[in-house]
C-alpha positions as a printed NumPy array, in Angstrom:
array([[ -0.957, -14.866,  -7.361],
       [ -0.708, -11.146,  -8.05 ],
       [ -3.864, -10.465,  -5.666],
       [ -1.835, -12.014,  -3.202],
       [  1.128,  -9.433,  -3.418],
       [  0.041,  -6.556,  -2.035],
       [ -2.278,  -7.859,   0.792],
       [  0.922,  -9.894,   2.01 ],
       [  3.138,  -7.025,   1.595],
       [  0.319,  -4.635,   3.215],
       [  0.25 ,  -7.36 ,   6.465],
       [  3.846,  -8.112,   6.794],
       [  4.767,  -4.619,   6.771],
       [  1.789,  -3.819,   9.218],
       [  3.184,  -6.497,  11.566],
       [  6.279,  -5.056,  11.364],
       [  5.413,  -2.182,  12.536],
       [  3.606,  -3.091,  15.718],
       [  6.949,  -4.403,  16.438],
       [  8.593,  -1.22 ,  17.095],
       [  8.22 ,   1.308,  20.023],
       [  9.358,   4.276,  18.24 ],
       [  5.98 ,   6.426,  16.647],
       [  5.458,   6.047,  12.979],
       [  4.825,   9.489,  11.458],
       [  2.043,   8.793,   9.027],
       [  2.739,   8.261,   5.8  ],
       [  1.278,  11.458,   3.042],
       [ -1.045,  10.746,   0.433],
       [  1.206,  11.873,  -2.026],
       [  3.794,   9.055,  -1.402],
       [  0.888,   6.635,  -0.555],
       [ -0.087,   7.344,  -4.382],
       [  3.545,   7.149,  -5.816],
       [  4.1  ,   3.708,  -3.679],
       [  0.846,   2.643,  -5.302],
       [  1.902,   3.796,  -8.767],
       [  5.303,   1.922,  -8.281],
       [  2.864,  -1.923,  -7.744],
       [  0.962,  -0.687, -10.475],
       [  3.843,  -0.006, -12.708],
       [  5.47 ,  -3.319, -11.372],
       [  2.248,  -5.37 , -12.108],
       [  1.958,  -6.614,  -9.045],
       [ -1.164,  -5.372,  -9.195],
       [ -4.143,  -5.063, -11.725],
       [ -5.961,  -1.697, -13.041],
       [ -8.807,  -3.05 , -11.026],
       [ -7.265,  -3.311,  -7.565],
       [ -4.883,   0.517,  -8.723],
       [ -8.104,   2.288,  -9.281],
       [ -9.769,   0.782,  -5.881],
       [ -6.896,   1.805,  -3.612],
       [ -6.23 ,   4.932,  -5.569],
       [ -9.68 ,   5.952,  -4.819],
       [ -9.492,   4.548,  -1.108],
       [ -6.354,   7.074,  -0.567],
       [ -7.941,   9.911,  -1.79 ],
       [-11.175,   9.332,   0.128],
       [ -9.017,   9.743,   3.616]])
């Protein structure tokens, strides 16, 4: 169920944004990695799946 969470969330909120016709300014690292800790701190996600994005981020 958790590895569920943040795909859906990830789709529904990517969805969402094709939506609008206003730009998105991108989003920072920085507050990718604190809305990352937040799941991670929330288990909705494991150490496994924290480290892999974590790294994925920081590889951008």
């Amino acid at each position: 169920m958790k590895k569920l969470v943040l795909p859906a969330v990830l789709f529904a909120s990517l969805a969402l944004g094709a939506c609008s016709s206003d730009p998105v300014p991108p989003v920072s690292k920085g507050q990718q990695l604190q809305d990352l800790q937040g799941a991670y701190q929330n288990r909705a996600i494991t150490d496994n799946e924290y480290e892999d994005e974590k790294e994925k981020i920081l590889d951008q």
